[in-house]
Amino acid sequence: MKKDGVILNCGKLFKSYRMGTTKIEVLRGVDLELERGGFTAIVGSSGSGKSTLLHILGGLDKPDEGAVEFEGRKLNDFGGRELDKFRNKKVGFIFQFYHLLDELSILENVFLPAMISVGFWGWISGRRVLKKRAGALLEQVGLGHRITHKPFQLSGGERQRAAIARALMNKPEIVLADEPTGNLDSATGNDILGVFQKLHKAGQTILMVTHDERIARKASRIVKLQDGKIKDEGG
């Protein structure tokens, strides 16, 4: 049942992987609720299950047990096309290593999710509007002067800003960020966190995972994950 104010929640999530004959238990019964408009940080050491949890919440992976609900509906009930639409339009993903396509310009990288969502004929009829939105997003993150550049021509911080713009292209309900500052120096990482805080103030729902408690404190709520279980919440 949909709960007021809760956009995404999960209950009793378990997830394990096999490495040869060894079973690695990653998540061991995780319960979590995310409020609409909130900025939540999941903090934990390497191997605590942070990224696995994020991928399951975003529909990139499935739990062994338990369920994820988005706006009151279980992702397990989504058909293949509906799950693809959820990942493309409802969720904006930001990763540590950017995942930009070097053969495309920064502008093309940003509007790519829109091309996928509207299809060929939708793109032909609406490309001017979508390109304009992509350009506006790049302006918003301080890259309006770099739209024709390729990713390999940008610094790490600029590439992450481009990745943020791409994540916002389809006006997602929630942004999921996996160690978004993990590949950046401290000053550049702080700049990226500043972008996140501005998005949060504008009403964007954000879930970020990090191993750094200093970075986690930039969020309005902190969830600690240890040995596949939520140990503490604060903020």
mmCIF file of C-alpha atoms in Angstrom:
data_model
loop_
_atom_site.group_PDB
_atom_site.id
_atom_site.type_symbol
_atom_site.label_atom_id
_atom_site.label_comp_id
_atom_site.label_asym_id
_atom_site.label_seq_id
_atom_site.Cartn_x
_atom_site.Cartn_y
_atom_site.Cartn_z
ATOM 1 C CA MET A 1 0.000 0.000 0.000
ATOM 2 C CA LYS A 2 1.272 3.462 -0.906
ATOM 3 C CA LYS A 3 2.350 5.550 2.062
ATOM 4 C CA ASP A 4 2.038 9.339 2.176
ATOM 5 C CA GLY A 5 5.367 10.973 1.466
ATOM 6 C CA VAL A 6 7.218 7.732 0.693
ATOM 7 C CA ILE A 7 8.375 7.475 -2.907
ATOM 8 C CA LEU A 8 10.528 4.325 -2.700
ATOM 9 C CA ASN A 9 10.780 1.651 -0.035
ATOM 10 C CA CYS A 10 12.024 -1.881 0.433
ATOM 11 C CA GLY A 11 11.350 -4.628 2.936
ATOM 12 C CA LYS A 12 13.477 -7.549 4.113
ATOM 13 C CA LEU A 13 15.882 -7.475 1.183
ATOM 14 C CA PHE A 14 18.323 -10.357 0.960
ATOM 15 C CA LYS A 15 20.962 -10.745 -1.737
ATOM 16 C CA SER A 16 23.874 -13.148 -2.117
ATOM 17 C CA TYR A 17 26.368 -14.107 -4.816
ATOM 18 C CA ARG A 18 28.343 -17.249 -5.584
ATOM 19 C CA MET A 19 32.122 -17.210 -5.892
ATOM 20 C CA GLY A 20 32.977 -20.766 -6.807
ATOM 21 C CA THR A 21 31.592 -22.902 -4.000
ATOM 22 C CA THR A 22 31.418 -19.965 -1.586
ATOM 23 C CA LYS A 23 28.176 -18.078 -0.961
ATOM 24 C CA ILE A 24 28.727 -14.376 -0.231
ATOM 25 C CA GLU A 25 25.818 -12.812 1.639
ATOM 26 C CA VAL A 26 25.668 -9.134 0.679
ATOM 27 C CA LEU A 27 22.299 -7.934 1.993
ATOM 28 C CA ARG A 28 20.816 -9.577 5.059
ATOM 29 C CA GLY A 29 17.331 -8.197 5.555
ATOM 30 C CA VAL A 30 17.325 -4.496 4.670
ATOM 31 C CA ASP A 31 14.315 -2.255 5.341
ATOM 32 C CA LEU A 32 14.394 1.306 4.033
ATOM 33 C CA GLU A 33 11.939 4.095 3.234
ATOM 34 C CA LEU A 34 12.780 7.157 1.154
ATOM 35 C CA GLU A 35 10.688 10.291 1.501
ATOM 36 C CA ARG A 36 9.774 12.285 -1.595
ATOM 37 C CA GLY A 37 12.055 15.309 -1.839
ATOM 38 C CA GLY A 38 14.589 13.914 0.630
ATOM 39 C CA PHE A 39 18.363 13.739 0.292
ATOM 40 C CA THR A 40 19.495 10.467 1.869
ATOM 41 C CA ALA A 41 23.048 9.148 2.115
ATOM 42 C CA ILE A 42 23.841 5.476 2.684
ATOM 43 C CA VAL A 43 27.282 5.227 4.238
ATOM 44 C CA GLY A 44 29.346 2.102 4.788
ATOM 45 C CA SER A 45 32.716 0.544 4.133
ATOM 46 C CA SER A 46 33.653 -1.291 0.964
ATOM 47 C CA GLY A 47 31.755 -4.567 0.787
ATOM 48 C CA SER A 48 28.964 -3.463 3.102
ATOM 49 C CA GLY A 49 26.360 -3.835 0.354
ATOM 50 C CA LYS A 50 25.776 -0.151 -0.502
ATOM 51 C CA SER A 51 26.059 -0.420 -4.279
ATOM 52 C CA THR A 52 24.134 -3.693 -4.369
ATOM 53 C CA LEU A 53 21.285 -2.061 -2.463
ATOM 54 C CA LEU A 54 21.306 0.949 -4.791
ATOM 55 C CA HIS A 55 21.190 -1.256 -7.880
ATOM 56 C CA ILE A 56 18.261 -3.242 -6.501
ATOM 57 C CA LEU A 57 16.354 -0.073 -5.601
ATOM 58 C CA GLY A 58 16.905 1.211 -9.138
ATOM 59 C CA GLY A 59 15.760 -1.984 -10.819
ATOM 60 C CA LEU A 60 19.211 -2.874 -12.161
ATOM 61 C CA ASP A 61 19.336 -6.035 -10.061
ATOM 62 C CA LYS A 62 16.845 -8.266 -8.249
ATOM 63 C CA PRO A 63 16.898 -9.409 -4.621
ATOM 64 C CA ASP A 64 16.883 -13.059 -3.632
ATOM 65 C CA GLU A 65 14.136 -12.246 -1.131
ATOM 66 C CA GLY A 66 12.119 -9.181 -0.232
ATOM 67 C CA ALA A 67 10.500 -6.482 -2.338
ATOM 68 C CA VAL A 68 11.051 -2.953 -3.599
ATOM 69 C CA GLU A 69 8.075 -0.639 -4.022
ATOM 70 C CA PHE A 70 7.986 2.537 -6.089
ATOM 71 C CA GLU A 71 5.012 4.768 -5.339
ATOM 72 C CA GLY A 72 3.220 1.808 -3.804
ATOM 73 C CA ARG A 73 3.872 -0.720 -6.606
ATOM 74 C CA LYS A 74 6.275 -3.630 -6.339
ATOM 75 C CA LEU A 75 8.989 -3.692 -8.983
ATOM 76 C CA ASN A 76 8.554 -7.469 -9.122
ATOM 77 C CA ASP A 77 5.097 -6.839 -10.618
ATOM 78 C CA PHE A 78 6.508 -4.759 -13.475
ATOM 79 C CA GLY A 79 6.734 -6.367 -16.881
ATOM 80 C CA GLY A 80 9.925 -6.097 -18.896
ATOM 81 C CA ARG A 81 8.917 -2.955 -20.810
ATOM 82 C CA GLU A 82 7.504 -1.300 -17.710
ATOM 83 C CA LEU A 83 10.730 -1.969 -15.807
ATOM 84 C CA ASP A 84 12.741 -0.495 -18.698
ATOM 85 C CA LYS A 85 10.513 2.596 -18.583
ATOM 86 C CA PHE A 86 10.981 2.861 -14.813
ATOM 87 C CA ARG A 87 14.773 2.803 -15.187
ATOM 88 C CA ASN A 88 14.736 5.248 -18.097
ATOM 89 C CA LYS A 89 12.178 7.827 -16.933
ATOM 90 C CA LYS A 90 11.587 7.476 -13.200
ATOM 91 C CA VAL A 91 15.193 7.009 -12.059
ATOM 92 C CA GLY A 92 18.306 9.018 -12.886
ATOM 93 C CA PHE A 93 21.542 7.063 -12.334
ATOM 94 C CA ILE A 94 24.914 8.651 -11.532
ATOM 95 C CA PHE A 95 27.969 6.409 -11.230
ATOM 96 C CA GLN A 96 31.506 6.838 -9.921
ATOM 97 C CA PHE A 97 33.070 6.323 -13.358
ATOM 98 C CA TYR A 98 30.567 8.468 -15.308
ATOM 99 C CA HIS A 99 29.767 5.937 -18.089
ATOM 100 C CA LEU A 100 29.748 8.607 -20.786
ATOM 101 C CA LEU A 101 30.224 7.587 -24.426
ATOM 102 C CA ASP A 102 33.481 9.012 -25.783
ATOM 103 C CA GLU A 103 32.298 8.934 -29.401
ATOM 104 C CA LEU A 104 29.458 11.353 -28.583
ATOM 105 C CA SER A 105 29.629 15.007 -27.628
ATOM 106 C CA ILE A 106 28.631 16.044 -24.114
ATOM 107 C CA LEU A 107 25.336 17.402 -25.467
ATOM 108 C CA GLU A 108 24.625 14.102 -27.243
ATOM 109 C CA ASN A 109 25.438 12.131 -24.090
ATOM 110 C CA VAL A 110 22.938 14.209 -22.131
ATOM 111 C CA PHE A 111 20.015 13.881 -24.525
ATOM 112 C CA LEU A 112 20.634 10.167 -25.199
ATOM 113 C CA PRO A 113 18.159 8.982 -22.494
ATOM 114 C CA ALA A 114 15.449 11.098 -24.138
ATOM 115 C CA MET A 115 16.168 9.552 -27.536
ATOM 116 C CA ILE A 116 15.740 6.121 -25.993
ATOM 117 C CA SER A 117 12.487 7.037 -24.257
ATOM 118 C CA VAL A 118 10.679 8.677 -27.193
ATOM 119 C CA GLY A 119 11.819 6.365 -29.989
ATOM 120 C CA PHE A 120 12.747 7.270 -33.565
ATOM 121 C CA TRP A 121 9.650 9.192 -34.638
ATOM 122 C CA GLY A 122 9.318 10.913 -31.271
ATOM 123 C CA TRP A 123 12.903 12.054 -31.599
ATOM 124 C CA ILE A 124 12.393 13.341 -35.168
ATOM 125 C CA SER A 125 9.394 15.438 -34.130
ATOM 126 C CA GLY A 126 10.701 16.632 -30.761
ATOM 127 C CA ARG A 127 14.469 16.815 -31.145
ATOM 128 C CA ARG A 128 14.672 20.614 -31.054
ATOM 129 C CA VAL A 129 12.908 20.787 -27.701
ATOM 130 C CA LEU A 130 14.939 17.905 -26.277
ATOM 131 C CA LYS A 131 18.262 19.353 -27.458
ATOM 132 C CA LYS A 132 17.263 22.672 -25.896
ATOM 133 C CA ARG A 133 16.532 20.940 -22.586
ATOM 134 C CA ALA A 134 19.874 19.108 -22.703
ATOM 135 C CA GLY A 135 21.666 22.395 -23.321
ATOM 136 C CA ALA A 136 19.795 24.059 -20.453
ATOM 137 C CA LEU A 137 20.797 21.237 -18.096
ATOM 138 C CA LEU A 138 24.436 21.621 -19.096
ATOM 139 C CA GLU A 139 24.161 25.348 -18.402
ATOM 140 C CA GLN A 140 22.656 24.491 -15.018
ATOM 141 C CA VAL A 141 25.675 22.390 -14.033
ATOM 142 C CA GLY A 142 28.184 24.903 -15.411
ATOM 143 C CA LEU A 143 29.030 23.199 -18.714
ATOM 144 C CA GLY A 144 27.248 25.411 -21.213
ATOM 145 C CA HIS A 145 30.601 26.269 -22.816
ATOM 146 C CA ARG A 146 31.564 22.600 -23.267
ATOM 147 C CA ILE A 147 28.570 21.119 -25.111
ATOM 148 C CA THR A 148 30.503 20.221 -28.276
ATOM 149 C CA HIS A 149 33.418 18.624 -26.416
ATOM 150 C CA LYS A 150 33.874 14.879 -26.087
ATOM 151 C CA PRO A 151 34.089 13.300 -22.592
ATOM 152 C CA PHE A 152 37.828 12.577 -22.922
ATOM 153 C CA GLN A 153 38.397 16.325 -23.366
ATOM 154 C CA LEU A 154 36.865 17.114 -19.962
ATOM 155 C CA SER A 155 38.200 16.896 -16.428
ATOM 156 C CA GLY A 156 36.809 14.350 -13.989
ATOM 157 C CA GLY A 157 34.649 16.957 -12.300
ATOM 158 C CA GLU A 158 33.273 18.152 -15.634
ATOM 159 C CA ARG A 159 32.466 14.599 -16.694
ATOM 160 C CA GLN A 160 30.583 14.016 -13.453
ATOM 161 C CA ARG A 161 28.632 17.247 -14.002
ATOM 162 C CA ALA A 162 27.738 15.985 -17.474
ATOM 163 C CA ALA A 163 26.627 12.689 -15.939
ATOM 164 C CA ILE A 164 24.386 14.607 -13.523
ATOM 165 C CA ALA A 165 22.825 16.517 -16.427
ATOM 166 C CA ARG A 166 22.225 13.233 -18.254
ATOM 167 C CA ALA A 167 20.586 11.740 -15.156
ATOM 168 C CA LEU A 168 18.176 14.689 -15.040
ATOM 169 C CA MET A 169 17.293 14.639 -18.743
ATOM 170 C CA ASN A 170 14.024 12.722 -18.384
ATOM 171 C CA LYS A 171 12.938 14.589 -15.232
ATOM 172 C CA PRO A 172 13.311 11.532 -12.955
ATOM 173 C CA GLU A 173 11.345 11.124 -9.750
ATOM 174 C CA ILE A 174 14.492 10.005 -7.926
ATOM 175 C CA VAL A 175 18.244 10.289 -8.517
ATOM 176 C CA LEU A 176 20.438 7.365 -7.412
ATOM 177 C CA ALA A 177 24.128 8.239 -7.077
ATOM 178 C CA ASP A 178 26.757 5.529 -6.530
ATOM 179 C CA GLU A 179 29.937 7.023 -5.004
ATOM 180 C CA PRO A 180 29.574 10.156 -7.185
ATOM 181 C CA THR A 181 32.690 11.797 -5.688
ATOM 182 C CA GLY A 182 34.756 8.625 -5.306
ATOM 183 C CA ASN A 183 36.904 9.313 -8.373
ATOM 184 C CA LEU A 184 37.434 13.032 -7.646
ATOM 185 C CA ASP A 185 39.727 15.131 -5.489
ATOM 186 C CA SER A 186 38.320 16.786 -2.382
ATOM 187 C CA ALA A 187 37.704 20.228 -3.871
ATOM 188 C CA THR A 188 36.046 18.878 -7.010
ATOM 189 C CA GLY A 189 33.987 16.459 -4.924
ATOM 190 C CA ASN A 190 32.712 19.348 -2.824
ATOM 191 C CA ASP A 191 31.640 21.145 -6.002
ATOM 192 C CA ILE A 192 29.651 18.074 -7.079
ATOM 193 C CA LEU A 193 28.020 17.854 -3.648
ATOM 194 C CA GLY A 194 27.075 21.504 -4.020
ATOM 195 C CA VAL A 195 25.216 20.621 -7.228
ATOM 196 C CA PHE A 196 23.379 17.860 -5.353
ATOM 197 C CA GLN A 197 22.393 20.235 -2.556
ATOM 198 C CA LYS A 198 20.969 22.726 -5.057
ATOM 199 C CA LEU A 199 18.952 19.950 -6.706
ATOM 200 C CA HIS A 200 17.667 18.869 -3.299
ATOM 201 C CA LYS A 201 16.593 22.417 -2.442
ATOM 202 C CA ALA A 202 14.684 22.493 -5.735
ATOM 203 C CA GLY A 203 12.747 19.388 -4.634
ATOM 204 C CA GLN A 204 14.686 16.544 -6.256
ATOM 205 C CA THR A 205 14.675 13.236 -4.370
ATOM 206 C CA ILE A 206 18.257 11.935 -4.065
ATOM 207 C CA LEU A 207 19.773 8.733 -2.686
ATOM 208 C CA MET A 208 23.579 8.685 -2.572
ATOM 209 C CA VAL A 209 25.905 5.932 -1.401
ATOM 210 C CA THR A 210 29.401 6.689 -0.128
ATOM 211 C CA HIS A 211 32.110 5.227 2.083
ATOM 212 C CA ASP A 212 32.999 8.712 3.370
ATOM 213 C CA GLU A 213 31.035 9.943 6.391
ATOM 214 C CA ARG A 214 32.207 13.502 5.725
ATOM 215 C CA ILE A 215 30.486 13.390 2.351
ATOM 216 C CA ALA A 216 27.414 11.696 3.824
ATOM 217 C CA ARG A 217 26.962 14.620 6.220
ATOM 218 C CA LYS A 218 26.103 16.820 3.234
ATOM 219 C CA ALA A 219 22.805 14.929 2.996
ATOM 220 C CA SER A 220 19.778 15.660 5.167
ATOM 221 C CA ARG A 221 19.564 12.046 6.365
ATOM 222 C CA ILE A 222 22.203 9.373 6.897
ATOM 223 C CA VAL A 223 21.664 5.610 6.848
ATOM 224 C CA LYS A 224 24.539 3.388 7.979
ATOM 225 C CA LEU A 225 24.962 -0.001 6.362
ATOM 226 C CA GLN A 226 27.256 -2.590 7.907
ATOM 227 C CA ASP A 227 27.639 -6.259 6.988
ATOM 228 C CA GLY A 228 24.534 -6.097 4.825
ATOM 229 C CA LYS A 229 22.293 -4.660 7.541
ATOM 230 C CA ILE A 230 21.154 -1.187 8.459
ATOM 231 C CA LYS A 231 22.777 -0.402 11.782
ATOM 232 C CA ASP A 232 21.843 3.175 12.445
ATOM 233 C CA GLU A 233 20.060 6.198 11.051
ATOM 234 C CA GLY A 234 20.668 9.842 11.707
ATOM 235 C CA GLY A 235 20.118 13.297 10.316
#
